[in-house]
Amino acid sequence: MKAALEGYRFIAPNIEYHDKMTINLGGKTFELMYLKGVHSESDSAIWLPNERVVFSASAFVNNQINILRPFVTIPDILAAGKMLKALNPEHVVPGHGTPGGSEIFEKGEKYYALLLERVGNAMKAGKSFDDIQKEVKMPEYASWGSQDRMPTNIDAAFRALGGKK
């Protein structure tokens, strides 16, 4: 990395925005949209309306399990997906994984719906959080990468359904 960065000078961001911002640069329009609680503390999606391309940040990833930190919520992820899908993009560039189309949002929505259903059923059966962590499986998504992140997803589903540890 040191050799790759030789001759470059790091410049910290000097423009801030809240919720939305439009930048016109080099004949291109870039619409920045803040995404609350989807992956990190400061995610932004970038929409190029003329090209119909959206960069979804890590709100949605393609064919892998996303890491859901303690401040990330599944309802926030789903709200971001709904907002981005409503743009009707031709191309979706996820934070991780292969670019595609709106099917990336649809696959993510189905995954989270099934995860919430399975965790909810375990909660209704009186299972403890520890048992839910051990017992909830998502074999339909076994081919997705980053399976080691599943515990963070189960935790987020448990929290979304009102679970207390």
Tab-separated table of N, CA and C in Angstrom, residues 25 27 34 47 52 56-57 60-64 67 83 90 114 124 149 152 157 159 161:
chain	number	residue	atom	x	y	z
A	25	LEU	N	-20.776	17.646	-11.802
A	25	LEU	CA	-19.335	17.646	-12.003
A	25	LEU	C	-19.019	17.010	-13.354
A	27	GLY	N	-20.182	17.486	-16.268
A	27	GLY	CA	-21.349	17.140	-17.073
A	27	GLY	C	-22.163	15.988	-16.518
A	34	TYR	N	-27.966	10.103	2.257
A	34	TYR	CA	-27.523	9.526	3.517
A	34	TYR	C	-28.356	8.289	3.821
A	47	TRP	N	-26.472	8.215	-6.576
A	47	TRP	CA	-27.381	7.974	-7.697
A	47	TRP	C	-26.964	8.853	-8.867
A	52	ARG	N	-28.808	6.063	-14.765
A	52	ARG	CA	-29.661	5.121	-14.037
A	52	ARG	C	-28.826	4.086	-13.276
A	56	SER	N	-25.042	1.504	-3.974
A	56	SER	CA	-25.867	1.317	-2.776
A	56	SER	C	-25.080	1.315	-1.477
A	57	ALA	N	-23.801	1.624	-1.533
A	57	ALA	CA	-22.935	1.500	-0.353
A	57	ALA	C	-23.066	0.061	0.154
A	60	PHE	N	-26.871	-2.808	0.850
A	60	PHE	CA	-27.174	-4.086	0.217
A	60	PHE	C	-25.907	-4.602	-0.433
A	61	VAL	N	-25.655	-5.871	-0.225
A	61	VAL	CA	-24.509	-6.526	-0.843
A	61	VAL	C	-25.064	-7.633	-1.723
A	62	ASN	N	-24.239	-8.191	-2.574
A	62	ASN	CA	-24.733	-9.189	-3.514
A	62	ASN	C	-24.154	-10.562	-3.203
A	63	ASN	N	-25.046	-11.492	-2.919
A	63	ASN	CA	-24.687	-12.892	-2.674
A	63	ASN	C	-23.710	-13.089	-1.532
A	64	GLN	N	-23.906	-12.315	-0.480
A	64	GLN	CA	-23.128	-12.541	0.734
A	64	GLN	C	-23.876	-11.996	1.940
A	67	ILE	N	-22.310	-7.711	7.319
A	67	ILE	CA	-22.044	-7.573	8.751
A	67	ILE	C	-22.971	-6.492	9.290
A	83	MET	N	-36.162	2.862	-0.762
A	83	MET	CA	-35.858	4.168	-1.349
A	83	MET	C	-35.020	4.006	-2.623
A	90	GLU	N	-31.204	0.990	-13.440
A	90	GLU	CA	-30.860	-0.071	-14.384
A	90	GLU	C	-29.711	-0.900	-13.841
A	114	LEU	N	-37.130	-13.723	5.577
A	114	LEU	CA	-37.009	-15.098	6.066
A	114	LEU	C	-36.254	-15.140	7.392
A	124	LYS	N	-41.078	-16.868	19.642
A	124	LYS	CA	-42.429	-17.287	20.057
A	124	LYS	C	-42.404	-18.648	20.738
A	149	ARG	N	-20.619	-14.061	9.375
A	149	ARG	CA	-21.347	-12.872	9.833
A	149	ARG	C	-22.783	-13.172	10.258
A	152	THR	N	-24.266	-11.810	13.590
A	152	THR	CA	-24.651	-10.391	13.665
A	152	THR	C	-26.022	-10.166	13.047
A	157	ALA	N	-31.899	-9.238	13.863
A	157	ALA	CA	-33.291	-9.694	13.746
A	157	ALA	C	-33.928	-9.784	15.134
A	159	ARG	N	-33.156	-8.069	17.809
A	159	ARG	CA	-33.412	-6.692	18.258
A	159	ARG	C	-34.608	-6.086	17.535
A	161	LEU	N	-37.154	-7.480	16.443
A	161	LEU	CA	-38.401	-8.089	16.920
A	161	LEU	C	-38.649	-7.825	18.395
